[in-house]
Coordinates of C-alpha atoms and ligand atoms in Angstrom, one line a residue:
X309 CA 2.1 24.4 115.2
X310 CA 0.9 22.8 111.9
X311 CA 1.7 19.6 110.7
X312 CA 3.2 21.1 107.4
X313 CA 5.8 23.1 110.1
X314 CA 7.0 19.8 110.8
X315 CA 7.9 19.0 107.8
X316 CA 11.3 17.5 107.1
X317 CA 12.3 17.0 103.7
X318 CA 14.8 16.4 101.2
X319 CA 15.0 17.6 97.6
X320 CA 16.6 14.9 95.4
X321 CA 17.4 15.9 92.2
X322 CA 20.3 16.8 88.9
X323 CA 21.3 20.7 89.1
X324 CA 18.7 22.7 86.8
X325 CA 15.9 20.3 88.2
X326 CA 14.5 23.0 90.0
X327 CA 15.1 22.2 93.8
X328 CA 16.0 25.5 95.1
X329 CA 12.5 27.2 93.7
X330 CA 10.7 25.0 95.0
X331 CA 12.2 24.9 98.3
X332 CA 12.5 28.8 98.4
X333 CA 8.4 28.0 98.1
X334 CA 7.9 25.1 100.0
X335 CA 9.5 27.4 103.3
X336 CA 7.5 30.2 102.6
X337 CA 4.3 28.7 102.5
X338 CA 5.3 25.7 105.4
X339 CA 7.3 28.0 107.4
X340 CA 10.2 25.3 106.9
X341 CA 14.2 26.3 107.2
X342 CA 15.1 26.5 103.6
X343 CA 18.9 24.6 103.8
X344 CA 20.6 25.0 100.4
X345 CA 24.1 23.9 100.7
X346 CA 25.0 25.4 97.3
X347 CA 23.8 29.4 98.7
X348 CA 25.8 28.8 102.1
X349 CA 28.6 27.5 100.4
X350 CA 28.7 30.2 97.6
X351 CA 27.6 33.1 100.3
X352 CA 31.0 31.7 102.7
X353 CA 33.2 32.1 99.5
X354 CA 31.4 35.8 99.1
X355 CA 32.3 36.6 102.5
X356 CA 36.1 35.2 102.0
X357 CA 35.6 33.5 105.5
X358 CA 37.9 30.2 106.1
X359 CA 35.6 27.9 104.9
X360 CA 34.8 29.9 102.0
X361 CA 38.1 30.0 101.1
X362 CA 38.8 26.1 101.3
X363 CA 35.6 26.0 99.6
X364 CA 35.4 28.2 96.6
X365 CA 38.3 25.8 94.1
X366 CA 35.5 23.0 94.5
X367 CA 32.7 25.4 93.1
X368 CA 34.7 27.1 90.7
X369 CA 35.9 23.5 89.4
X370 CA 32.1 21.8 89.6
X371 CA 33.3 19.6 92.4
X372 CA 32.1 18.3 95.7
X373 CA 33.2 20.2 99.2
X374 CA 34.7 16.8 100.9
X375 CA 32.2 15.1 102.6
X376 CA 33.5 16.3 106.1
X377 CA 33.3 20.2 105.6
X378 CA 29.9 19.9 104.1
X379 CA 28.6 17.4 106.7
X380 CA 29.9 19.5 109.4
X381 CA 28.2 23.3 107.8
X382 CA 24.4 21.1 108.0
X383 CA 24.9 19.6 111.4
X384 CA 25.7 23.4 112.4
X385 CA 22.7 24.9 110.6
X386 CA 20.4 22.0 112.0
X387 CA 21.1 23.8 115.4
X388 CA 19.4 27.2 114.6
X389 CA 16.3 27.7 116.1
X390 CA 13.9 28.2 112.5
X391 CA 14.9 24.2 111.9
X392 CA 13.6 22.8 114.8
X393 CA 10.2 22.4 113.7
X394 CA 10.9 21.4 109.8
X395 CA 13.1 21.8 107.2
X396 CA 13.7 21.2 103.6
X397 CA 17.3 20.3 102.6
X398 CA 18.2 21.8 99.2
X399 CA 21.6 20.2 97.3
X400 CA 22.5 18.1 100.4
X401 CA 23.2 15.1 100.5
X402 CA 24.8 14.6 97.5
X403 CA 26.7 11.8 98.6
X404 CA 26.0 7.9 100.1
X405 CA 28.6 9.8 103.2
X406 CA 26.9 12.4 103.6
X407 CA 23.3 10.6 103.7
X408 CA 24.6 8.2 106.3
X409 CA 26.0 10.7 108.1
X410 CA 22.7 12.6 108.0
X411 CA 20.4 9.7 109.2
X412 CA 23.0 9.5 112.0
X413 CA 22.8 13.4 112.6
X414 CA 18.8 13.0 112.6
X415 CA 19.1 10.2 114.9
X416 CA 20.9 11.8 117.5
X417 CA 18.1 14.6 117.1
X418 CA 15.3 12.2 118.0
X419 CA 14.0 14.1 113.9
X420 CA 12.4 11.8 111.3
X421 CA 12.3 12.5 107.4
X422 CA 8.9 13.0 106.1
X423 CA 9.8 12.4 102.8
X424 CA 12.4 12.8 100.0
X425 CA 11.2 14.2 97.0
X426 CA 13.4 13.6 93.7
X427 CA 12.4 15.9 90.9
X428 CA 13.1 14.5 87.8
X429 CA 13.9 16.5 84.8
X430 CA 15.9 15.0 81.5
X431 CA 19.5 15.3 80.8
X432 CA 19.0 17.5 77.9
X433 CA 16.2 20.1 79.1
X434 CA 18.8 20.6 82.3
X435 CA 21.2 21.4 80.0
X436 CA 19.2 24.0 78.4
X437 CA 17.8 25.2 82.0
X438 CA 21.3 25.7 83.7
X439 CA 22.8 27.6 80.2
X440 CA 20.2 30.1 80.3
X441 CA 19.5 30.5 84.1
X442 CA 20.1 33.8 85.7
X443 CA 20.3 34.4 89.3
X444 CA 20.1 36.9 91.8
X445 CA 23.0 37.8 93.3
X446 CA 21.3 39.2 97.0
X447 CA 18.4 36.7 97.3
X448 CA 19.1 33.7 95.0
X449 CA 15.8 34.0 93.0
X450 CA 16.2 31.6 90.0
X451 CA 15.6 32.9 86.3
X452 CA 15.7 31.6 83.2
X453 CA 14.3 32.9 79.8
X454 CA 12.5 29.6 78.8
X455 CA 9.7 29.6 81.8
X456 CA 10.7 31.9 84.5
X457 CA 11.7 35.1 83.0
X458 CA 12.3 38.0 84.9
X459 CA 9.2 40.7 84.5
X460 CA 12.4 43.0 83.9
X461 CA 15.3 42.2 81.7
X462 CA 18.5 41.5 83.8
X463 CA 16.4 42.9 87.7
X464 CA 15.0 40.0 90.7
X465 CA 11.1 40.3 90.6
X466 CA 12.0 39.9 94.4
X467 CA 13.9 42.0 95.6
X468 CA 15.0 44.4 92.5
X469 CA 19.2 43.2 92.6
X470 CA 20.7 42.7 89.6
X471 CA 20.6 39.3 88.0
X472 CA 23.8 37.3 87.2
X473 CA 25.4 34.2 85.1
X474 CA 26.4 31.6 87.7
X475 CA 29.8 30.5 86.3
X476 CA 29.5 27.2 87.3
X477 CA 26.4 27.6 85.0
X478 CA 28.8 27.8 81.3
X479 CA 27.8 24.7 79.3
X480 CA 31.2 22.9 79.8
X481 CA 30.4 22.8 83.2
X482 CA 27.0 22.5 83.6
X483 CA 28.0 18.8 81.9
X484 CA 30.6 17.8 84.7
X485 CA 28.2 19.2 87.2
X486 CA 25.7 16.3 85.5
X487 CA 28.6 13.8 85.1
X488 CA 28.8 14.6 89.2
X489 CA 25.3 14.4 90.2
X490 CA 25.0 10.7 87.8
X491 CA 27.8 9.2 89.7
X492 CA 27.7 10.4 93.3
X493 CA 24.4 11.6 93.8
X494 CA 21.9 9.5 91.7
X495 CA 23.0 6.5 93.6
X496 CA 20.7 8.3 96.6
X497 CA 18.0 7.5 94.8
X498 CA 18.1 4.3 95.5
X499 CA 19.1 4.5 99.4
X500 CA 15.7 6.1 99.6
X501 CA 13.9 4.0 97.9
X502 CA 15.3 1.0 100.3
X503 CA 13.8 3.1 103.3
X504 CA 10.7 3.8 101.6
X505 CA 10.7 7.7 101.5
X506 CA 11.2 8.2 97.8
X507 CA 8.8 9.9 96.1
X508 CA 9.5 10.9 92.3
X509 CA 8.0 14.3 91.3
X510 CA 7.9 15.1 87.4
X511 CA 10.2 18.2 87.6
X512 CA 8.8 19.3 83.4
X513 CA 5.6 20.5 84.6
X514 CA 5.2 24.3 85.7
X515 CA 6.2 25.6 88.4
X516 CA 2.9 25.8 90.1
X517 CA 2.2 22.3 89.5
X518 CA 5.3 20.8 90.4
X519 CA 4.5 22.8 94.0
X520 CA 1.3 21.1 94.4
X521 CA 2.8 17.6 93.2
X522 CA 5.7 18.1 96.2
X523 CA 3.2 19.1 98.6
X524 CA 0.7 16.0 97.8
X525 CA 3.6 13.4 97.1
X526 CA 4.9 14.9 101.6
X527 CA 1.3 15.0 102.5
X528 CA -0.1 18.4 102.2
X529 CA -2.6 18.1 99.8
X530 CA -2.8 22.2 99.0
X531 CA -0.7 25.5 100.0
X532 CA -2.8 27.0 102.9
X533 CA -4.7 30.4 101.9
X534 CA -3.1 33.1 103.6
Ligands
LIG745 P1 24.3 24.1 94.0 O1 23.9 25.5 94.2 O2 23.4 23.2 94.8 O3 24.3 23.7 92.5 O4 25.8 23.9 94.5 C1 26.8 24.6 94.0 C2 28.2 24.0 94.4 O5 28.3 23.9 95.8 C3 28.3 22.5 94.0 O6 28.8 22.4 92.6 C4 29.4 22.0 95.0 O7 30.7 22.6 94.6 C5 28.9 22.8 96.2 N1 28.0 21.9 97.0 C6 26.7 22.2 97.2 N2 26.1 21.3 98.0 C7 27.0 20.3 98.2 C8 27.0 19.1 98.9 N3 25.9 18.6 99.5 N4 28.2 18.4 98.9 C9 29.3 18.9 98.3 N5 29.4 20.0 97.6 C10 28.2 20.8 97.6

């Protein structure tokens, strides 16, 4: 086992600022459990399963799951066998509950966090990100048509599914989503910073670079040659 496999990490960071690329990538290339509350919540209200279906007003309205519901999905994920030996948490926690809650969770699992990683991105090129992102609707690939366009108009490079609109993603609600994140989530910034595992990753650059600043800012100075 590498030391990148044990890798446990958090992505920090406003939506559009690029966390669930770049933990897509950090799990390929780490061979870390890719944890994106936002996909499991948004693939429970696709199934129409219970939790989906107490879940799906808080999407559709740019609103939290409660604290409890979404605490309890991660503890049940952290139990699958591919997060034993690393991880990288992707939209959770979002709240100063839910980060307690997780160092509590982590606690009782004998599992330290290697780092948390905030990518930082302005207000105003999020906005512009989350208006024109695309997405796939089988795999999750993210698009959009300033600096990840697709190689074909409207198809995932990935996996060939067609691409849609997130409506979560229309401007009104991209700013409550941002109104959201500033007031419960930003504050987690902070709480990281008072543990010393904050590191601040400038979320602009490209993609490729912001890979390699994630990797060197958790202590993997370069993605391993296959
Ligand atoms: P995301 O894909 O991360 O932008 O998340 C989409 C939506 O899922 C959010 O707007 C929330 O409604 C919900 N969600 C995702 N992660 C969390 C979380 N950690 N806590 C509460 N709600 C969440």
């Amino acid at each position: 086992m590498s030391a990148a496999r044990q890798l446990r990490l958090i992505l920090l960071g406003a939506p559009g600022a690029g966390k669930g690329t770049q933990a897509r990538r950090l799990g390929e290339a780490f061979g870390l459990a890719q944890i994106g509350t936002g996909d499991m919540f948004r693939a429970a209200v696709a199934a129409e399963s219970p939790m989906g279906l107490a879940a799906k007003e808080y999407l559709d309205n740019g609103e939290l799951v409660p604290d409890e519901v979404t605490i309890g999905v991660v503890e049940e994920r952290l139990h699958h066998d591919d997060a034993r030996d690393g991880f990288v948490m992707d939209g959770f926690p979002r709240t100063s509950q839910q980060a307690t809650a997780f160092d509590a969770l982590l606690a009782k699992l004998k599992r330290r966090l290697s780092a948390v990683i905030e990518l930082s991105v302005p207000r105003d090129e999020l906005v512009r990100r989350l208006t024109r992102r695309w997405v796939c609707a089988h795999c999750n690939t993210s698009y959009n048509l300033l600096s990840a366009v697709p190689k074909v108009a409207g198809v995932c490079d990935r996996c060939g599914f067609l691409l849609v609109h997130r409506r979560d993603d229309d401007q009104e609600m991209v700013r409550h989503r941002l109104d959201v994140y500033d007031e419960k989530t930003a504050p987690l910034i902070a709480y990281y910073q008072g543990a010393s595992l904050l590191r601040t990753v400038e979320g602009t650059k490209h993609i490729d670079e912001v890979f390699e600043d994630i990797a060197a800012a958790a202590g993997v100075p370069k993605e391993p040659t296959a």
